[in-house]
């Protein structure tokens, strides 16, 4: 748990550009997750066309279902034990965890303070998939 009370991060990644958004949250309740997605992603970038998630209860609930229905977002759930469906997100988690292990304090209570710096590093690193950095693909400049 961080000094700011955060214990988790919601991560969203564009399947095409690999652009990453990570939002520190205190708990994984449906209300907390939906609020984080709405305020930190949808209000900035607009609703996504498709929302692919794992089977976590923080995503499989009426709040997320209603949010997707209201905003006309196609909500897809990966099958259990088949993480390839959300493989891009899983790989981004590995990268973020490497950054966190390398750069945060030894007591690990400041990870959320540095999270946006790590996301920036991720988004401005050239992708091997398309030879552009995600930031450049989303915003058209480096």
PDB file of C-alpha atoms in Angstrom:
ATOM      1  CA  UNK A   1       0.000   0.000   0.000  1.00  0.00           C
ATOM      2  CA  UNK A   2       1.299   3.434  -0.884  1.00  0.00           C
ATOM      3  CA  UNK A   3       1.574   6.458   1.377  1.00  0.00           C
ATOM      4  CA  UNK A   4      -1.369   7.903  -0.587  1.00  0.00           C
ATOM      5  CA  UNK A   5      -3.528   4.874   0.219  1.00  0.00           C
ATOM      6  CA  UNK A   6      -3.315   3.259  -3.208  1.00  0.00           C
ATOM      7  CA  UNK A   7      -2.875  -0.455  -3.520  1.00  0.00           C
ATOM      8  CA  UNK A   8      -3.692  -1.175  -7.175  1.00  0.00           C
ATOM      9  CA  UNK A   9      -3.552   0.395 -10.614  1.00  0.00           C
ATOM     10  CA  UNK A  10      -6.115   0.151 -13.384  1.00  0.00           C
ATOM     11  CA  UNK A  11      -4.280  -0.158 -16.690  1.00  0.00           C
ATOM     12  CA  UNK A  12      -5.794   0.508 -20.088  1.00  0.00           C
ATOM     13  CA  UNK A  13      -3.899   0.036 -23.334  1.00  0.00           C
ATOM     14  CA  UNK A  14      -4.827   0.686 -26.945  1.00  0.00           C
ATOM     15  CA  UNK A  15      -4.477  -2.517 -28.924  1.00  0.00           C
ATOM     16  CA  UNK A  16      -3.446  -0.631 -32.076  1.00  0.00           C
ATOM     17  CA  UNK A  17      -1.012   2.023 -30.803  1.00  0.00           C
ATOM     18  CA  UNK A  18       0.002   0.351 -27.508  1.00  0.00           C
ATOM     19  CA  UNK A  19      -0.652   3.682 -25.735  1.00  0.00           C
ATOM     20  CA  UNK A  20      -0.893   3.032 -21.994  1.00  0.00           C
ATOM     21  CA  UNK A  21      -2.927   4.728 -19.270  1.00  0.00           C
ATOM     22  CA  UNK A  22      -2.437   3.654 -15.636  1.00  0.00           C
ATOM     23  CA  UNK A  23      -4.554   4.925 -12.775  1.00  0.00           C
ATOM     24  CA  UNK A  24      -3.637   4.287  -9.126  1.00  0.00           C
ATOM     25  CA  UNK A  25      -6.619   3.214  -7.007  1.00  0.00           C
ATOM     26  CA  UNK A  26      -7.132   2.369  -3.341  1.00  0.00           C
ATOM     27  CA  UNK A  27      -9.274  -0.732  -3.875  1.00  0.00           C
ATOM     28  CA  UNK A  28     -10.710  -2.907  -6.631  1.00  0.00           C
ATOM     29  CA  UNK A  29     -14.378  -2.230  -5.982  1.00  0.00           C
ATOM     30  CA  UNK A  30     -16.547  -1.876  -9.067  1.00  0.00           C
ATOM     31  CA  UNK A  31     -17.365   1.726  -8.171  1.00  0.00           C
ATOM     32  CA  UNK A  32     -13.690   2.691  -7.727  1.00  0.00           C
ATOM     33  CA  UNK A  33     -12.633   1.027 -10.989  1.00  0.00           C
ATOM     34  CA  UNK A  34     -15.516   2.499 -13.008  1.00  0.00           C
ATOM     35  CA  UNK A  35     -14.874   5.979 -11.596  1.00  0.00           C
ATOM     36  CA  UNK A  36     -11.155   5.723 -12.407  1.00  0.00           C
ATOM     37  CA  UNK A  37     -11.818   4.586 -15.974  1.00  0.00           C
ATOM     38  CA  UNK A  38     -14.466   7.240 -16.547  1.00  0.00           C
ATOM     39  CA  UNK A  39     -12.588  10.188 -15.032  1.00  0.00           C
ATOM     40  CA  UNK A  40      -9.036   9.340 -16.127  1.00  0.00           C
ATOM     41  CA  UNK A  41      -9.679   7.822 -19.531  1.00  0.00           C
ATOM     42  CA  UNK A  42     -13.121   8.411 -21.006  1.00  0.00           C
ATOM     43  CA  UNK A  43     -13.320  12.107 -20.059  1.00  0.00           C
ATOM     44  CA  UNK A  44      -9.862  12.687 -21.621  1.00  0.00           C
ATOM     45  CA  UNK A  45      -9.897  10.449 -24.697  1.00  0.00           C
ATOM     46  CA  UNK A  46     -13.547   9.539 -25.211  1.00  0.00           C
ATOM     47  CA  UNK A  47     -15.096   6.098 -24.875  1.00  0.00           C
ATOM     48  CA  UNK A  48     -13.191   3.180 -26.322  1.00  0.00           C
ATOM     49  CA  UNK A  49     -14.902   1.049 -28.974  1.00  0.00           C
ATOM     50  CA  UNK A  50     -14.050  -2.216 -27.239  1.00  0.00           C
ATOM     51  CA  UNK A  51     -13.211  -2.910 -23.602  1.00  0.00           C
ATOM     52  CA  UNK A  52     -11.440  -6.264 -23.186  1.00  0.00           C
ATOM     53  CA  UNK A  53     -10.950  -7.434 -19.606  1.00  0.00           C
ATOM     54  CA  UNK A  54     -10.039 -10.482 -17.611  1.00  0.00           C
ATOM     55  CA  UNK A  55     -12.592 -12.273 -15.431  1.00  0.00           C
ATOM     56  CA  UNK A  56     -11.944 -10.102 -12.362  1.00  0.00           C
ATOM     57  CA  UNK A  57     -14.999  -9.119 -10.342  1.00  0.00           C
ATOM     58  CA  UNK A  58     -13.887  -5.499 -10.605  1.00  0.00           C
ATOM     59  CA  UNK A  59     -14.859  -5.743 -14.308  1.00  0.00           C
ATOM     60  CA  UNK A  60     -17.667  -8.312 -14.236  1.00  0.00           C
ATOM     61  CA  UNK A  61     -20.402  -6.363 -12.481  1.00  0.00           C
ATOM     62  CA  UNK A  62     -23.458  -4.258 -13.184  1.00  0.00           C
ATOM     63  CA  UNK A  63     -21.627  -0.925 -12.788  1.00  0.00           C
ATOM     64  CA  UNK A  64     -19.103  -1.675 -15.553  1.00  0.00           C
ATOM     65  CA  UNK A  65     -21.805  -3.364 -17.662  1.00  0.00           C
ATOM     66  CA  UNK A  66     -24.055  -0.300 -17.375  1.00  0.00           C
ATOM     67  CA  UNK A  67     -21.170   2.093 -18.107  1.00  0.00           C
ATOM     68  CA  UNK A  68     -20.323   0.158 -21.273  1.00  0.00           C
ATOM     69  CA  UNK A  69     -23.962  -0.078 -22.322  1.00  0.00           C
ATOM     70  CA  UNK A  70     -24.584   3.651 -21.767  1.00  0.00           C
ATOM     71  CA  UNK A  71     -21.457   4.659 -23.731  1.00  0.00           C
ATOM     72  CA  UNK A  72     -21.988   1.985 -26.430  1.00  0.00           C
ATOM     73  CA  UNK A  73     -18.718   0.232 -25.590  1.00  0.00           C
ATOM     74  CA  UNK A  74     -18.429  -3.420 -26.608  1.00  0.00           C
ATOM     75  CA  UNK A  75     -17.446  -5.272 -23.428  1.00  0.00           C
ATOM     76  CA  UNK A  76     -15.473  -8.493 -24.006  1.00  0.00           C
ATOM     77  CA  UNK A  77     -14.209 -10.805 -21.277  1.00  0.00           C
ATOM     78  CA  UNK A  78     -11.231 -13.080 -21.846  1.00  0.00           C
ATOM     79  CA  UNK A  79     -11.676 -16.741 -21.090  1.00  0.00           C
ATOM     80  CA  UNK A  80     -10.282 -18.090 -17.843  1.00  0.00           C
ATOM     81  CA  UNK A  81      -6.638 -19.210 -17.971  1.00  0.00           C
ATOM     82  CA  UNK A  82      -6.215 -17.759 -21.475  1.00  0.00           C
ATOM     83  CA  UNK A  83      -4.196 -14.621 -20.806  1.00  0.00           C
ATOM     84  CA  UNK A  84      -3.208 -14.219 -24.458  1.00  0.00           C
ATOM     85  CA  UNK A  85      -6.494 -12.346 -24.930  1.00  0.00           C
ATOM     86  CA  UNK A  86      -5.175  -9.560 -22.708  1.00  0.00           C
ATOM     87  CA  UNK A  87      -1.527 -10.238 -23.542  1.00  0.00           C
ATOM     88  CA  UNK A  88      -0.702  -6.631 -24.445  1.00  0.00           C
ATOM     89  CA  UNK A  89      -1.833  -5.527 -20.984  1.00  0.00           C
ATOM     90  CA  UNK A  90       0.071  -8.364 -19.311  1.00  0.00           C
ATOM     91  CA  UNK A  91       3.275  -7.318 -21.108  1.00  0.00           C
ATOM     92  CA  UNK A  92       2.766  -3.688 -20.077  1.00  0.00           C
ATOM     93  CA  UNK A  93       2.372  -4.883 -16.472  1.00  0.00           C
ATOM     94  CA  UNK A  94       5.729  -6.654 -16.673  1.00  0.00           C
ATOM     95  CA  UNK A  95       7.388  -3.491 -17.988  1.00  0.00           C
ATOM     96  CA  UNK A  96       5.786  -1.270 -15.333  1.00  0.00           C
ATOM     97  CA  UNK A  97       6.779  -3.734 -12.612  1.00  0.00           C
ATOM     98  CA  UNK A  98      10.390  -3.636 -13.840  1.00  0.00           C
ATOM     99  CA  UNK A  99      10.363   0.170 -13.625  1.00  0.00           C
ATOM    100  CA  UNK A 100       8.798   0.068 -10.163  1.00  0.00           C
ATOM    101  CA  UNK A 101      11.282  -2.491  -8.822  1.00  0.00           C
ATOM    102  CA  UNK A 102      14.193  -0.500 -10.232  1.00  0.00           C
ATOM    103  CA  UNK A 103      13.275   3.022  -9.229  1.00  0.00           C
ATOM    104  CA  UNK A 104      11.006   3.254  -6.202  1.00  0.00           C
ATOM    105  CA  UNK A 105      12.052   3.467  -2.577  1.00  0.00           C
ATOM    106  CA  UNK A 106      12.972   0.303  -0.700  1.00  0.00           C
ATOM    107  CA  UNK A 107       9.809   0.451   1.405  1.00  0.00           C
ATOM    108  CA  UNK A 108       7.750   0.469  -1.835  1.00  0.00           C
ATOM    109  CA  UNK A 109       5.293   3.095  -0.606  1.00  0.00           C
ATOM    110  CA  UNK A 110       5.864   5.672  -3.349  1.00  0.00           C
ATOM    111  CA  UNK A 111       5.058   3.604  -6.456  1.00  0.00           C
ATOM    112  CA  UNK A 112       1.938   5.642  -7.216  1.00  0.00           C
ATOM    113  CA  UNK A 113       3.888   8.919  -7.070  1.00  0.00           C
ATOM    114  CA  UNK A 114       6.158   7.662  -9.855  1.00  0.00           C
ATOM    115  CA  UNK A 115       3.566   5.730 -11.865  1.00  0.00           C
ATOM    116  CA  UNK A 116       2.853   8.488 -14.402  1.00  0.00           C
ATOM    117  CA  UNK A 117       6.592   8.914 -15.032  1.00  0.00           C
ATOM    118  CA  UNK A 118       6.830   5.197 -15.795  1.00  0.00           C
ATOM    119  CA  UNK A 119       3.779   5.416 -18.072  1.00  0.00           C
ATOM    120  CA  UNK A 120       5.429   8.321 -19.897  1.00  0.00           C
ATOM    121  CA  UNK A 121       8.575   6.224 -20.395  1.00  0.00           C
ATOM    122  CA  UNK A 122       6.461   3.364 -21.723  1.00  0.00           C
ATOM    123  CA  UNK A 123       4.528   5.618 -24.117  1.00  0.00           C
ATOM    124  CA  UNK A 124       7.619   7.371 -25.470  1.00  0.00           C
ATOM    125  CA  UNK A 125       9.613   4.203 -26.126  1.00  0.00           C
ATOM    126  CA  UNK A 126       9.589   2.952 -29.696  1.00  0.00           C
ATOM    127  CA  UNK A 127       7.448  -0.153 -30.115  1.00  0.00           C
ATOM    128  CA  UNK A 128       8.959  -3.140 -31.880  1.00  0.00           C
ATOM    129  CA  UNK A 129       5.519  -3.860 -33.345  1.00  0.00           C
ATOM    130  CA  UNK A 130       5.264  -0.761 -35.553  1.00  0.00           C
ATOM    131  CA  UNK A 131       8.575   1.120 -35.025  1.00  0.00           C
ATOM    132  CA  UNK A 132       6.861   4.174 -33.555  1.00  0.00           C
ATOM    133  CA  UNK A 133       6.344   5.156 -29.963  1.00  0.00           C
ATOM    134  CA  UNK A 134       2.722   4.983 -28.770  1.00  0.00           C
ATOM    135  CA  UNK A 135       2.733   8.700 -27.914  1.00  0.00           C
ATOM    136  CA  UNK A 136       3.670   9.578 -31.499  1.00  0.00           C
ATOM    137  CA  UNK A 137       0.884   7.411 -32.931  1.00  0.00           C
ATOM    138  CA  UNK A 138      -1.768   8.914 -30.651  1.00  0.00           C
ATOM    139  CA  UNK A 139      -0.731  12.575 -30.785  1.00  0.00           C
ATOM    140  CA  UNK A 140       1.078  12.734 -34.136  1.00  0.00           C
ATOM    141  CA  UNK A 141       4.310  14.134 -32.722  1.00  0.00           C
ATOM    142  CA  UNK A 142       7.255  13.054 -30.601  1.00  0.00           C
TER     143      UNK A 142
END
